[in-house]
Short mmCIF file of C-alpha atoms and ligand atoms in Angstrom, two decimals:
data_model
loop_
_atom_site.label_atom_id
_atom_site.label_comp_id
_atom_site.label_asym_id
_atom_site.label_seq_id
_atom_site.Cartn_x
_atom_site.Cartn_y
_atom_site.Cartn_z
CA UNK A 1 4.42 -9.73 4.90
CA UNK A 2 2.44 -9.44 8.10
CA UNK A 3 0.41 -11.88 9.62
CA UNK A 4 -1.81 -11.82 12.67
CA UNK A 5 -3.30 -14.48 14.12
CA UNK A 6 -5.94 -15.11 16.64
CA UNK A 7 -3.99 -12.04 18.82
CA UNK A 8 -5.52 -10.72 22.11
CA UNK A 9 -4.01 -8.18 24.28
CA UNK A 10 -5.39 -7.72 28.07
CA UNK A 11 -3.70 -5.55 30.25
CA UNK A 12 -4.29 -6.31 33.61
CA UNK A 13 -6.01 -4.33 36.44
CA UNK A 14 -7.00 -4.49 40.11
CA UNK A 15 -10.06 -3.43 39.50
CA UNK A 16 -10.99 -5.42 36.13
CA UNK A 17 -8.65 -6.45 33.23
CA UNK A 18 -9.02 -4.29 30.22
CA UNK A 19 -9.04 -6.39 26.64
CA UNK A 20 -7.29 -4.23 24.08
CA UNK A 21 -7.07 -6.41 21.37
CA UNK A 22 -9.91 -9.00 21.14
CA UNK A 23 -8.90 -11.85 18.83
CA UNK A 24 -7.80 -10.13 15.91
CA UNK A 25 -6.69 -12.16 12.32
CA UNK A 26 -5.45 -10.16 9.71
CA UNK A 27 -3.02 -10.37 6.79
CA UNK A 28 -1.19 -7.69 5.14
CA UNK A 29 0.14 -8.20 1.53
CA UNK A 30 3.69 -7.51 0.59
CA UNK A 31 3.97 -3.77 -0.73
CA UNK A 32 0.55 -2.63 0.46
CA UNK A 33 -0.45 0.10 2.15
CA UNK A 34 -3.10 -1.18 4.93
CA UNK A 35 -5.29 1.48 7.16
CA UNK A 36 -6.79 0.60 10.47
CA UNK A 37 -9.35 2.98 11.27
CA UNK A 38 -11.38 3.41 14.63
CA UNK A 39 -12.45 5.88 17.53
CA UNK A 40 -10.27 6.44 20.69
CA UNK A 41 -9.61 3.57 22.38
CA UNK A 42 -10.37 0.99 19.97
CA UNK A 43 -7.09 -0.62 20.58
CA UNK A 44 -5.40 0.76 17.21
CA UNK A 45 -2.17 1.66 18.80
CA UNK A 46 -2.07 -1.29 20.78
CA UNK A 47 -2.10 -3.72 17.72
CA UNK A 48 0.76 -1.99 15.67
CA UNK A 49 2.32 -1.84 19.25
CA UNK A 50 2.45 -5.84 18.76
CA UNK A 51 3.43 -5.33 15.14
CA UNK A 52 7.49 -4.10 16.33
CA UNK A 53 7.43 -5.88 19.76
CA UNK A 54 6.73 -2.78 21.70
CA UNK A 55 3.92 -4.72 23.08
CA UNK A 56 3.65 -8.80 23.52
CA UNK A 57 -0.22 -9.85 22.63
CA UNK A 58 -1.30 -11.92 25.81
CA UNK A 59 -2.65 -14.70 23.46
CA UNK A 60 -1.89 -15.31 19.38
CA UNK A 61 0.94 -14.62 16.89
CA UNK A 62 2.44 -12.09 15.15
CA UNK A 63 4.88 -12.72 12.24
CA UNK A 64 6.41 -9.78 10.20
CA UNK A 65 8.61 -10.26 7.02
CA UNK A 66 9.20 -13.86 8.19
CA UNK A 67 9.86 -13.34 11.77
CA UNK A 68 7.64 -14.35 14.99
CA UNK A 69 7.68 -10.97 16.59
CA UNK A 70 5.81 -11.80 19.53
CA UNK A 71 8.28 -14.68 20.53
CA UNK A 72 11.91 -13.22 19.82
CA UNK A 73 13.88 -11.39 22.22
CA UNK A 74 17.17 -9.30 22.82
CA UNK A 75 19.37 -8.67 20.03
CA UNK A 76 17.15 -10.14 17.61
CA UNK A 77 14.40 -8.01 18.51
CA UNK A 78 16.43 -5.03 17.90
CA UNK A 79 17.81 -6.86 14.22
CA UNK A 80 13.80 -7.21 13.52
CA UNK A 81 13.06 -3.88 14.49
CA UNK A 82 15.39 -2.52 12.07
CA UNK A 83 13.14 -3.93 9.26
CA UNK A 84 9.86 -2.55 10.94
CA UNK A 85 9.93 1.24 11.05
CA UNK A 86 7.66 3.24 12.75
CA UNK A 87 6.36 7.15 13.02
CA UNK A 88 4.44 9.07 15.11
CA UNK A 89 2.50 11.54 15.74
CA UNK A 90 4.21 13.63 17.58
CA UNK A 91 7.42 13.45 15.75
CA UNK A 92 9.43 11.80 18.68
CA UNK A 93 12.31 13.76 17.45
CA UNK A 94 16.02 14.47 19.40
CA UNK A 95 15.76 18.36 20.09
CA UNK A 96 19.63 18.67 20.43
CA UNK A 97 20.29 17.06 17.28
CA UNK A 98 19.97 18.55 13.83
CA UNK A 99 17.90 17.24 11.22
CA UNK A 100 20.82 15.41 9.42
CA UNK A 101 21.94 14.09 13.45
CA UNK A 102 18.08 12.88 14.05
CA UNK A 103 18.81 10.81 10.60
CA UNK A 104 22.02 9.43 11.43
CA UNK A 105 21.37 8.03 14.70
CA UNK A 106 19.68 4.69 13.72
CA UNK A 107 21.99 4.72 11.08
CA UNK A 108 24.67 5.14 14.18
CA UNK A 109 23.08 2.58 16.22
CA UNK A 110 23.27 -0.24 13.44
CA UNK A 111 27.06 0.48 13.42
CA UNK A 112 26.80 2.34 9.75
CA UNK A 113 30.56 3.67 9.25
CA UNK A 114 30.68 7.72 9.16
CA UNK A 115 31.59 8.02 5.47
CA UNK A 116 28.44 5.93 4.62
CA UNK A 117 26.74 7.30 6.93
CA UNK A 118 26.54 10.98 5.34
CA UNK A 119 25.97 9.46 1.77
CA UNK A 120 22.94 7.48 3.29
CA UNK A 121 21.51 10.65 5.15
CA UNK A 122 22.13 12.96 2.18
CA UNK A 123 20.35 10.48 0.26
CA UNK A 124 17.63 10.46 2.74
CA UNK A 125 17.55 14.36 3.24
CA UNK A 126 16.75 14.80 -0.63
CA UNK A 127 13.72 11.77 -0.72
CA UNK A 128 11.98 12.93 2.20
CA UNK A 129 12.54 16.97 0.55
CA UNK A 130 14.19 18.32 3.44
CA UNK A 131 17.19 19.60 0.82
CA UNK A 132 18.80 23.25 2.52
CA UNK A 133 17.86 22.39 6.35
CA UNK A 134 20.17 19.48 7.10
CA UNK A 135 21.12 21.51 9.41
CA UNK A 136 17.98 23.17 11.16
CA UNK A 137 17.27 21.94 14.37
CA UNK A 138 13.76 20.35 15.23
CA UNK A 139 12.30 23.20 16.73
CA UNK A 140 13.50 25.26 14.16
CA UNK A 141 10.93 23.49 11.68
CA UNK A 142 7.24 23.27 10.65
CA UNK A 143 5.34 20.12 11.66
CA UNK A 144 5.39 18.72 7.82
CA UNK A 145 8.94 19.16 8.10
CA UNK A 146 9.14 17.65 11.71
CA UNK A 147 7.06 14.73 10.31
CA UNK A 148 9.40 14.06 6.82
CA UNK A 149 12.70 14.03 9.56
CA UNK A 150 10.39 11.38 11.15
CA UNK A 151 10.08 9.75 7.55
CA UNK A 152 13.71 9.66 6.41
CA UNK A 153 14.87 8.63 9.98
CA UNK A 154 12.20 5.93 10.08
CA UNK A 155 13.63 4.67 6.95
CA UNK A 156 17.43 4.81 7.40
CA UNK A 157 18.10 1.42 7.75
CA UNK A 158 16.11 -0.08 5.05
CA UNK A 159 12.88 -1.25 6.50
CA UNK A 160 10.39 -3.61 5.13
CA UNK A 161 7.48 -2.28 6.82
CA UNK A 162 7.14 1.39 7.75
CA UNK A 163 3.98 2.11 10.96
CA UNK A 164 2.89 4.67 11.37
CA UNK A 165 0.86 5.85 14.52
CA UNK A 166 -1.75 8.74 13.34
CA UNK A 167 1.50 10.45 11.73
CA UNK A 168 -0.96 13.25 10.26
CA UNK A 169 -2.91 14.21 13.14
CA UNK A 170 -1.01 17.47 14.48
CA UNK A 171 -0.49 18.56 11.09
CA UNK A 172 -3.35 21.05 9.07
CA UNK A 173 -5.05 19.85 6.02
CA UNK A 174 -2.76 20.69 3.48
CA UNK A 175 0.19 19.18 5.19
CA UNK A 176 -1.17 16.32 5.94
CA UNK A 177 -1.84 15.80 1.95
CA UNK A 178 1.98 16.54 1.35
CA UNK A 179 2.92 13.92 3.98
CA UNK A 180 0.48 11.64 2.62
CA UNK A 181 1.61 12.16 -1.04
CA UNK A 182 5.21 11.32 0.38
CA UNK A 183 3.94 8.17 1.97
CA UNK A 184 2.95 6.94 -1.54
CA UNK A 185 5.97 7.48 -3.14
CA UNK A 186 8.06 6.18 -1.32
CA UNK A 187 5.71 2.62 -1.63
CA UNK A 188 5.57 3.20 -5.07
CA UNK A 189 9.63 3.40 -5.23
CA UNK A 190 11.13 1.72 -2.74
CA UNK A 191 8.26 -1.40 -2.34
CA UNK A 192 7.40 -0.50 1.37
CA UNK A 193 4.49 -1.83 3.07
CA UNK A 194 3.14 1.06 4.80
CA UNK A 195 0.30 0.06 7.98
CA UNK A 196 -1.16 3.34 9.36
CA UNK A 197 -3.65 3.93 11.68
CA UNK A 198 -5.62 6.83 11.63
CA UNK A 199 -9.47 8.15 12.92
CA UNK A 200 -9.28 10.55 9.75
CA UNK A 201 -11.34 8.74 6.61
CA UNK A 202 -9.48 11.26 4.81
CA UNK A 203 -6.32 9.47 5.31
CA UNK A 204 -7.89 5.87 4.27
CA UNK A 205 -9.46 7.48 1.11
CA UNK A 206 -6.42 9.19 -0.50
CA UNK A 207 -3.62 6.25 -0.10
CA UNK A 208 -4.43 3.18 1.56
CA UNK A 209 -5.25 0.06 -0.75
CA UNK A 210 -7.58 -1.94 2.20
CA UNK A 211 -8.90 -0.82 5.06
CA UNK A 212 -9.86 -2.43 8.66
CA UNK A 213 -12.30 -0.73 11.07
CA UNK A 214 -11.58 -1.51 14.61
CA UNK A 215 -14.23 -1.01 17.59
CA UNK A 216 -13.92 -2.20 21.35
CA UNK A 217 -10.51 -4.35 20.35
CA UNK A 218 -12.45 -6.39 17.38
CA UNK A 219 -11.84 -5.92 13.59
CA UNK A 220 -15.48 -5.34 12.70
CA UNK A 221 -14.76 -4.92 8.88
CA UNK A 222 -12.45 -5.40 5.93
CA UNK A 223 -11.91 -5.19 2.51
CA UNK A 224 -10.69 -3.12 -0.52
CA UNK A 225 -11.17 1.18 -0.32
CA UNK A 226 -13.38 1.22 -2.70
CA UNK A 227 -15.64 -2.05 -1.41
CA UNK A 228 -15.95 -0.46 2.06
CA UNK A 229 -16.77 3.19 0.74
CA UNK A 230 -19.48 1.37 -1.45
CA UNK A 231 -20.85 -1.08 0.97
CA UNK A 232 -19.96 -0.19 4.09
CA UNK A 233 -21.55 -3.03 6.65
CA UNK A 234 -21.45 -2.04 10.19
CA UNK A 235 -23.19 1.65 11.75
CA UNK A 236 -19.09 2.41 12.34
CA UNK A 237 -17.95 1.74 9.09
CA UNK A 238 -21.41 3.99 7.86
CA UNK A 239 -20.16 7.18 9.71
CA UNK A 240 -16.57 6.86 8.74
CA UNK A 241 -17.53 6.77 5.49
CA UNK A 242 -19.63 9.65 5.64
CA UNK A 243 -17.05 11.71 7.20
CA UNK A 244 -15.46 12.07 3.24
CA UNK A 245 -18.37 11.06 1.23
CA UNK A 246 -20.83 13.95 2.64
CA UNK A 247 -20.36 17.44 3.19
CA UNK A 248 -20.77 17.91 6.66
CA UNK A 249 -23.81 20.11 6.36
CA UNK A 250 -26.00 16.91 4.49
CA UNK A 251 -28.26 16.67 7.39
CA UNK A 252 -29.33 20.44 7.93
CA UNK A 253 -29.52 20.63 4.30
CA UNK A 254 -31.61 17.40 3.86
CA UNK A 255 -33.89 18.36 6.32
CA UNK A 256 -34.24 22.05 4.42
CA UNK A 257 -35.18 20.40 1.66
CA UNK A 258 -37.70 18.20 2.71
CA UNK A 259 -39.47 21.40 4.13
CA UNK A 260 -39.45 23.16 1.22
CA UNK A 261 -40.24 20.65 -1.58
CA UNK A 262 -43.71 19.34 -0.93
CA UNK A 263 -43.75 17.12 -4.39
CA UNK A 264 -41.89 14.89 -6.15
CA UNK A 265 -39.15 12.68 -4.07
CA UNK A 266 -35.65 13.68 -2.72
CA UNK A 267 -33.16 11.00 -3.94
CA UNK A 268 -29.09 10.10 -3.09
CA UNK A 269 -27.74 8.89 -5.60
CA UNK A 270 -24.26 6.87 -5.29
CA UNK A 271 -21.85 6.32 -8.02
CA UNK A 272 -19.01 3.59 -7.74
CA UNK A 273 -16.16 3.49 -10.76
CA UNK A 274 -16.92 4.37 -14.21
CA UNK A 275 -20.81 4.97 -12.95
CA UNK A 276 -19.28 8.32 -11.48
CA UNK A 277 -18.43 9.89 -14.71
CA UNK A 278 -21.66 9.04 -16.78
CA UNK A 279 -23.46 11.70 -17.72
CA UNK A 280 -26.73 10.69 -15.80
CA UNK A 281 -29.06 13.77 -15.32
CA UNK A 282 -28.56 14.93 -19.21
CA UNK A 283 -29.99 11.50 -20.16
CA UNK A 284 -32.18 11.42 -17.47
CA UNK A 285 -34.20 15.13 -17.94
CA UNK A 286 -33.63 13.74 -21.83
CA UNK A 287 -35.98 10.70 -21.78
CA UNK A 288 -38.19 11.63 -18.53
CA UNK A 289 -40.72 13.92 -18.24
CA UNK A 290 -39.20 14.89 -14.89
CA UNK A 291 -38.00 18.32 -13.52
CA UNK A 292 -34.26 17.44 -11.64
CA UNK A 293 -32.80 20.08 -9.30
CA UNK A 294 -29.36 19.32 -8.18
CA UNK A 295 -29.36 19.75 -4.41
CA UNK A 296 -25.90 18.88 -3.13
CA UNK A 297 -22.81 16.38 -3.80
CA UNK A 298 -19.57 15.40 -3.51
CA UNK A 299 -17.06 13.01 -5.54
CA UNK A 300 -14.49 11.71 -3.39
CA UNK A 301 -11.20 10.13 -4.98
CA UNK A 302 -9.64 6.50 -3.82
CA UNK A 303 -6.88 4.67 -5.09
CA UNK A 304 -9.20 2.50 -6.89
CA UNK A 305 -11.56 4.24 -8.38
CA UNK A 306 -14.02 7.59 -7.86
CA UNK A 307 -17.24 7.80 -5.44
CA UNK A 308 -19.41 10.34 -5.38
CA UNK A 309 -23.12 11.04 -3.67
CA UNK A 310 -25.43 13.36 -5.07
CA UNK A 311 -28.72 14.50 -3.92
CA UNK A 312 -31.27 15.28 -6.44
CA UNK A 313 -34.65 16.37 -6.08
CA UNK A 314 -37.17 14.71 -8.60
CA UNK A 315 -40.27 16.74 -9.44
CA UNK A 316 -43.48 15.43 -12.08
CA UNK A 317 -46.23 13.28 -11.92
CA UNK A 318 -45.58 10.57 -9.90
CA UNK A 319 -45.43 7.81 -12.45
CA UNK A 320 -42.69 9.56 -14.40
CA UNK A 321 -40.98 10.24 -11.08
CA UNK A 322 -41.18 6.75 -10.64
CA UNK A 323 -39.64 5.78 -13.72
CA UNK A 324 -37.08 7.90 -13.45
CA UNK A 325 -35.59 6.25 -10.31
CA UNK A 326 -36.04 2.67 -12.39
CA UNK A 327 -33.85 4.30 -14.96
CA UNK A 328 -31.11 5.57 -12.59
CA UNK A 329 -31.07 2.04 -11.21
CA UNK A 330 -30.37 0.55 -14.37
CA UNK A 331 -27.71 2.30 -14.70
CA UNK A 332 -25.84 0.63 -11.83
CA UNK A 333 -26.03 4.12 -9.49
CA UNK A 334 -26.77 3.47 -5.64
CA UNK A 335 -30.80 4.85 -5.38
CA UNK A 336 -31.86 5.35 -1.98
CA UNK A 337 -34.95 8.04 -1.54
CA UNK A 338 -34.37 10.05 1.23
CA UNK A 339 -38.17 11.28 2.02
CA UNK A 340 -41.26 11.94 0.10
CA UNK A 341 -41.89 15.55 -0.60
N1 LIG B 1 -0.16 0.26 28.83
C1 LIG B 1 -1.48 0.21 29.05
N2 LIG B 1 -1.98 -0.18 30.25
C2 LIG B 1 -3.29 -0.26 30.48
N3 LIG B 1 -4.24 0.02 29.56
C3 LIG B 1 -3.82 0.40 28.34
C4 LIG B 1 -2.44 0.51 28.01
N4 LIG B 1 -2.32 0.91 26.73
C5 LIG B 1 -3.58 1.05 26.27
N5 LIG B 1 -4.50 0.73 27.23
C6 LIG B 1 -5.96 0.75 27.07
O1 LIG B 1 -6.29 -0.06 25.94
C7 LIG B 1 -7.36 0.53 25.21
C8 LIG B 1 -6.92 0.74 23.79
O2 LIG B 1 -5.94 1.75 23.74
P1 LIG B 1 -5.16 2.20 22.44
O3 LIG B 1 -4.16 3.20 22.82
O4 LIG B 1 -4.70 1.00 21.71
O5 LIG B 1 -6.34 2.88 21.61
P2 LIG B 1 -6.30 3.72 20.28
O6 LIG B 1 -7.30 3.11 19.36
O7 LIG B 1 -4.90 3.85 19.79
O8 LIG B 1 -6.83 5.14 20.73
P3 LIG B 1 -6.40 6.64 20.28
O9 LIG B 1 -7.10 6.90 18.98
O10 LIG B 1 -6.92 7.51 21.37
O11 LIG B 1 -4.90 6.67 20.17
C9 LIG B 1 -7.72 1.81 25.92
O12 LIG B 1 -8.84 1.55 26.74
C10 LIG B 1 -6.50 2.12 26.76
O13 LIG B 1 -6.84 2.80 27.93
MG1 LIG B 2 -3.58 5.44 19.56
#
């Protein structure tokens, strides 16, 4: 559906030119929902900037849904652009127009008569749940709210592929999960291939099917949820990961630990899949002459599969200690001890 090839964007300076984009390739299935993930100023909103022709890379290609975005102009721009949606995060809403208004306008715009015009928002109104304030006006509504007017409008004219530019950030936890949850249905029903960018792991976790990580410009990694919360390569990719994986308080707690337990061995375990639901520590404690005290953990759902940590602390004679982490191995956990005691 989306292909990017070889695309650099440099905007230009007196002073020096600044490379946004630094040779990026990447290709985005049909129906997926793709995550780019990176810090402030990696160049995230630049790329899906080039994705709708808001931007033109400086070097490369961009092709959505059959169409070289970065070389069309003019009226078949706009025609594109009706096929690639996009949201944001602030809302980029019309104040003076009401929520059904803010719908209609694209719909306007493409030259939608007015009869079809109010089925196609009413339909909208009730997929995005927005039924009983078609006639609220923007600042009249919560940010979720704000954000699904954002949706429905975004998808008025059919689009094949929906962006969308952190569209969670202003919103709190719990909204953000009921925007997300609306994301995925409406890929699951209408076949929409969702890219979203995003600094939140969170976000990546809970709906997005592959993930790239994006530092100074460069995709430094790629792959499957799942692969990259198991195996994550680069330091970046490490600390995103840990942002859902561990409880933010791991490190004081770790380093608690250590200080108190002057025996055995401190473990974190990882569990990928299936692993995640096995009953470990019963068998473990079972067949080991080994004490196990459950420090801290956390099992973290993706649309793939479950992934959890755990930190255990392992207490006994050393050779049994030792066995013990053999046996956890075996059973295709993640092992990595964290300190001696
Ligand atoms: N129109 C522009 N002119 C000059 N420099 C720009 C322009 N747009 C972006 N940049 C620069 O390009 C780099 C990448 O910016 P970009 O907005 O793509 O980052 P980002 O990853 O979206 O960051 P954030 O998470 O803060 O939104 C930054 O150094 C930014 O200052
Ligand atoms: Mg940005």
């Amino acid at each position: 559906m989306i292909s990017i090839k070889n695309v650099s964007k440099i905007f230009p300076s007196k002073q020096k030119d600044l490379t946004a984009v630094n040779h990026v390739n990447l290709d985005i299935q049909d129906g997926e929902i793709f995550g780019v993930i990176g810090y402030s100023g990696a160049g995230k909103s630049t790329l899906i900037r080039m994705l709708n022709g808001l931007e033109l890379p400086t070097e490369g290609t961009v092709t959505v849904a059959g169409r070289e975005i970065s070389k069309i102009k003019g009226s078949e721009l706009r025609k594109a652009r009706q096929e690639i949606s996009m949201i944001f995060q602030h809302f980029n809403l019309l104040w003076s127009r009401t929520v059904s208004d803010n719908i209609a306008f694209p719909l306007e715009i493409a030259g939608v008569s007015g009869p079809q015009r109010k089925q196609r928002v009413a339909e909208l109104i009730k997929l995005v749940g927005l039924e009983g304030r078609e006639n609220a006006y923007p600042s009249q509504l919560s940010g979720g709210q704000k954000q699904r007017v954002g949706i429905a409008r975004a998808l008025a004219n059919n689009p094949k592929v929906l962006l969308c530019d952190e569209a969670t950030s202003a919103l709190d936890p719990q909204t953000t999960d009921s925007i997300l949850d609306l994301l995925v249905d409406i890929n699951k029903r209408l076949g929409l291939t969702i890219v979203l960018i995003t600094h939140e792991m969170h976000v990546i976790r809970k709906i997005c099917h592959r993930v790239a990580v994006m530092e100074s410009g460069k995709i430094v990694e790629l792959g499957s949820v799942l692969d990259v919360f198991k195996n994550p390569q680069q330091p970046i990719t490490k600390r995103f990961v840990k942002q859902v994986t561990e409880p933010e308080e791991t490190n004081e707690t770790v380093e608690h630990l250590l200080s108190r337990y002057h025996s055995g061995q401190v473990v974190q375990l990882t569990f990928i899949g299936e692993s995640a639901e096995l009953p470990l520590i019963t068998n473990l404690i079972r067949n080991h002459d080994v004490t196990a005290n459950i420090l801290q953990g956390k099992i973290s759902q993706t649309r793939s599969g479950s992934y959890g940590t755990l930190f255990i602390h392992l207490d006994g004679a050393e050779e049994e200690v030792n066995k013990a982490i053999d046996y956890i191995r075996s059973q295709q956990v993640g092992v990595e001890v964290v300190s001696n005691g």
